Coordinates of C-alpha atoms in Angstrom, one line a residue:
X1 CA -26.7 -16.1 38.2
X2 CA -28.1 -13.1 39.4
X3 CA -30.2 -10.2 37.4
X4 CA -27.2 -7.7 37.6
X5 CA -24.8 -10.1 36.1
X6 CA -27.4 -11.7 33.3
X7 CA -27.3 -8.0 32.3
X8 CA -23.6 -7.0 31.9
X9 CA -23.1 -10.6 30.1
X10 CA -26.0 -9.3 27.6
X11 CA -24.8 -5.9 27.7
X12 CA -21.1 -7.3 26.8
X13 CA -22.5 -9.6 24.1
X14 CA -24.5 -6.4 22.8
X15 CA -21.0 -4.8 22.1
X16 CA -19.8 -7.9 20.8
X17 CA -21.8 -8.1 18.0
X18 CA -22.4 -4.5 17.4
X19 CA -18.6 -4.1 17.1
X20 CA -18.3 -6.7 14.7
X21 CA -21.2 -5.8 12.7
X22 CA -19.7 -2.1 12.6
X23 CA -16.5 -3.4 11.7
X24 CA -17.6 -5.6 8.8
X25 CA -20.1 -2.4 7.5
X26 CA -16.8 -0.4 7.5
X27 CA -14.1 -2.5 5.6
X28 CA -12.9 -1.5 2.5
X29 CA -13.0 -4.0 -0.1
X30 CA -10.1 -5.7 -1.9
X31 CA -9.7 -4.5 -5.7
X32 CA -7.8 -7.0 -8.0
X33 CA -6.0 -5.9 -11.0
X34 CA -4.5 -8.6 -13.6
X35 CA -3.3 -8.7 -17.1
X36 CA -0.3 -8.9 -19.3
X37 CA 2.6 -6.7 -19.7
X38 CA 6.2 -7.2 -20.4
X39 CA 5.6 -10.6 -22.1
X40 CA 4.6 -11.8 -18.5
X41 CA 1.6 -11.9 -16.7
X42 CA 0.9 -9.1 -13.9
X43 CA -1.3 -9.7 -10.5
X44 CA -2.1 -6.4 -7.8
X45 CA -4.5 -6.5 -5.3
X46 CA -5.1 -3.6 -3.3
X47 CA -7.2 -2.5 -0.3
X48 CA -9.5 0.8 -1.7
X49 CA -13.1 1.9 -2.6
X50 CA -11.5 2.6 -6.0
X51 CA -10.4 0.8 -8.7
X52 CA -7.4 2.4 -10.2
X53 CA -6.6 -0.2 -13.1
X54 CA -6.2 2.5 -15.8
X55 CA -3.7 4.3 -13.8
X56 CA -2.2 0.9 -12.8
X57 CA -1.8 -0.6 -16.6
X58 CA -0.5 3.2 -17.7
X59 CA 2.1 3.4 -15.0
X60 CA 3.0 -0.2 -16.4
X61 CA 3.1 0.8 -19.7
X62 CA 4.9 3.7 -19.6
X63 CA 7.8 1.3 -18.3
X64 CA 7.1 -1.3 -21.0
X65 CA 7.1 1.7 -23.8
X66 CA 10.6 2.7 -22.3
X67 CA 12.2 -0.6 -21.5
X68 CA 10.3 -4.2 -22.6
X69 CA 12.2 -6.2 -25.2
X70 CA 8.8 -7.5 -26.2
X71 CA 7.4 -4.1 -27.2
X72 CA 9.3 -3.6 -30.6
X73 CA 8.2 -0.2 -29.9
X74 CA 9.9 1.2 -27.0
X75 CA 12.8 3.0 -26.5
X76 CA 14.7 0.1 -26.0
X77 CA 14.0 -2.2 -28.8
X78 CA 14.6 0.9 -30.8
X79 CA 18.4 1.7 -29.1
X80 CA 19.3 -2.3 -29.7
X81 CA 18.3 -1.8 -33.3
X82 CA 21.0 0.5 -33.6
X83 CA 18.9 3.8 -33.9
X84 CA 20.5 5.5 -30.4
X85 CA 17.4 7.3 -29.5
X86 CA 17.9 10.2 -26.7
X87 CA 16.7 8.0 -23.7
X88 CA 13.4 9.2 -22.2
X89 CA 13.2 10.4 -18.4
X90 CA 12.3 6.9 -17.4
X91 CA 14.9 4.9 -19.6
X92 CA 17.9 6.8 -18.7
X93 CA 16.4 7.1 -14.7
X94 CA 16.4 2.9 -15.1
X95 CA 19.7 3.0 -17.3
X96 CA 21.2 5.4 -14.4
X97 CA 20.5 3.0 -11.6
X98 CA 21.6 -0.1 -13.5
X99 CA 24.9 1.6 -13.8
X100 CA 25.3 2.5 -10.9
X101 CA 24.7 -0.9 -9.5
X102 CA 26.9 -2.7 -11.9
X103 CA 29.6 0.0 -10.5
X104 CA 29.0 -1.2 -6.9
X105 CA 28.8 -4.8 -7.3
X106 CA 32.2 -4.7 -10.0
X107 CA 30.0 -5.5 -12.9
X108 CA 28.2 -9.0 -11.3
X109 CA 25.3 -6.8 -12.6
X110 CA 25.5 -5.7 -15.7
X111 CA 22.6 -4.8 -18.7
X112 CA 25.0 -5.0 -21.4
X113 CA 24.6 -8.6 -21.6
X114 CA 21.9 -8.8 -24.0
X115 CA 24.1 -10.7 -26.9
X116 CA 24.7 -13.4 -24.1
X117 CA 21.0 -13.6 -23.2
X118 CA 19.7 -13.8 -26.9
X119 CA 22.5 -16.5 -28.1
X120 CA 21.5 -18.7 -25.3
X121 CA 18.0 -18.2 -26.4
X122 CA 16.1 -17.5 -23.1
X123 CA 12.2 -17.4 -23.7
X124 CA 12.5 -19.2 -26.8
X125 CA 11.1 -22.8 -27.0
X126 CA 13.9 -24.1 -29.1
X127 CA 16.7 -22.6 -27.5
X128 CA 20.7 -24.3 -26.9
X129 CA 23.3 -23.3 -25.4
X130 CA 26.5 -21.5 -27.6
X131 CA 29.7 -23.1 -27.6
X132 CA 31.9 -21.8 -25.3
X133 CA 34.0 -19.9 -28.4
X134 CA 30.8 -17.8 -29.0
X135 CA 30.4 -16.9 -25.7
X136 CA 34.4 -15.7 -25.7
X137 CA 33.6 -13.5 -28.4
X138 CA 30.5 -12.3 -27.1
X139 CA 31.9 -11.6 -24.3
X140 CA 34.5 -9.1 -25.4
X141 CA 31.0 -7.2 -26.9
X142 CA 29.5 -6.8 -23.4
X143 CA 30.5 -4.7 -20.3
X144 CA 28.6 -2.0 -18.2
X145 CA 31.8 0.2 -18.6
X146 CA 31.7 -0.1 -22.9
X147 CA 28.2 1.9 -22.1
X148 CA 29.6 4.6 -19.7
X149 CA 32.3 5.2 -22.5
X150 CA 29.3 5.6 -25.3
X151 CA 30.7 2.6 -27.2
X152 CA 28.1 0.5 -28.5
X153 CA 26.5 -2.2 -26.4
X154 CA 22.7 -4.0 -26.6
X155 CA 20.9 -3.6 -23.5
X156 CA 18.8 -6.1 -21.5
X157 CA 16.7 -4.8 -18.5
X158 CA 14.8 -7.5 -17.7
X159 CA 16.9 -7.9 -14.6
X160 CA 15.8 -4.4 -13.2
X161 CA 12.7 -3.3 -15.6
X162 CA 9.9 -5.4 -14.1
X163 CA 11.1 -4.4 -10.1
X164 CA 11.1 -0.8 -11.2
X165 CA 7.9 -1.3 -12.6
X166 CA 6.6 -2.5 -9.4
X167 CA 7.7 0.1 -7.8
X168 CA 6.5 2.8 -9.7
X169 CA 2.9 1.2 -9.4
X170 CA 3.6 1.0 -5.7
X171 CA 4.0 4.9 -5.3
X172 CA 0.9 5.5 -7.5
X173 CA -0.9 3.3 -4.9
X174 CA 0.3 4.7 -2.3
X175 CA -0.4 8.3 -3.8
X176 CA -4.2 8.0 -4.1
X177 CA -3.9 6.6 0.1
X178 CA -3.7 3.1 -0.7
X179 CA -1.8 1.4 2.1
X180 CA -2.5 -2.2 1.9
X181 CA -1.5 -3.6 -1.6
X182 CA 0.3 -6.5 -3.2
X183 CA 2.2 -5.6 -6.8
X184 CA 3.8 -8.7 -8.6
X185 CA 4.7 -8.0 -12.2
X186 CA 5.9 -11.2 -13.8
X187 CA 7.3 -12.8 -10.1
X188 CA 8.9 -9.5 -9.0
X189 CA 7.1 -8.2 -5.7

């Protein structure tokens, strides 16, 4: 191997390893954020110098203060209690898409169905299934359209709440520059 040739295979390996080194000097490290909310467990992971877990676990709780059945609390526990509160900006924005969903898919989605959900028991240890005339009667109590007439209906947004909430963290992210991120609130990603 001549001289000239020794030298542009050092020269090349020179680049090599400064590029690399230069790359691995200039990476932004990977922040992980994880908790509870919702009554499920919530994992983010996001590419920035910054760790924004305050904003993060606000953004989540200003969903879970409008929407979680878990938070006694929120405006949602409070409107299946009976009280009717005004919805807040977030609640009737959530309540607003639901409906309109349950329009377009003809009611296969529907939040009214919270008196099915609670008399099968789901998220309860002991639970069993009603009898089929329970679920007839409960049935006639449920219905997207019983809501859009302002009769009285329990809601259940666990269907939409936790994607929503993803979401909503997901434009925070992306509002402080964050590009590369992973949100998964409870399974929902």
């Amino acid at each position: 191997m001549s001289l000239k040739s020794l030298l542009r295979l050092l020269f090349l390996l020179f680049l090599t390893v400064a590029t690399v080194w230069i790359l691995r000097r200039h990476t932004t490290p990977y922040v992980t954020n994880d908790g509870a909310i919702f009554g499920t467990t919530y994992h983010i992971t996001y590419q920035s110098p910054t760790d924004y877990a305050p904003q993060v676990k606000a953004e989540m709780q200003r969903v879970d203060d409008a929407l979680s059945l878990f938070n006694p609390d929120s405006w949602l526990s409070h409107y299946n209690a009976g009280e009717h509160p005004a919805p807040n900006a977030l609640a009737e924005e959530v309540i607003t898409l639901a409906m309109r969903v349950s329009k377009d898919t003809e009611g296969a989605f529907d939040i009214t169905v919270a008196p099915l959900v609670n008399a099968w028991g789901f998220g309860k240890d002991d639970a069993t299934a009603p009898s089929d005339q329970q679920i007839d009667s409960l049935l006639r109590t449920v219905g997207y359209q019983r809501y859009l007439r302002g009769e009285s209906v329990m809601l259940d947004c666990g269907a939409i709440a936790k994607g929503y909430a993803v979401d909503r963290v997901a434009r925070l992210l992306e509002s402080h520059g964050v590009k590369n991120y992973m949100v998964e609130i409870g399974g929902e990603v």
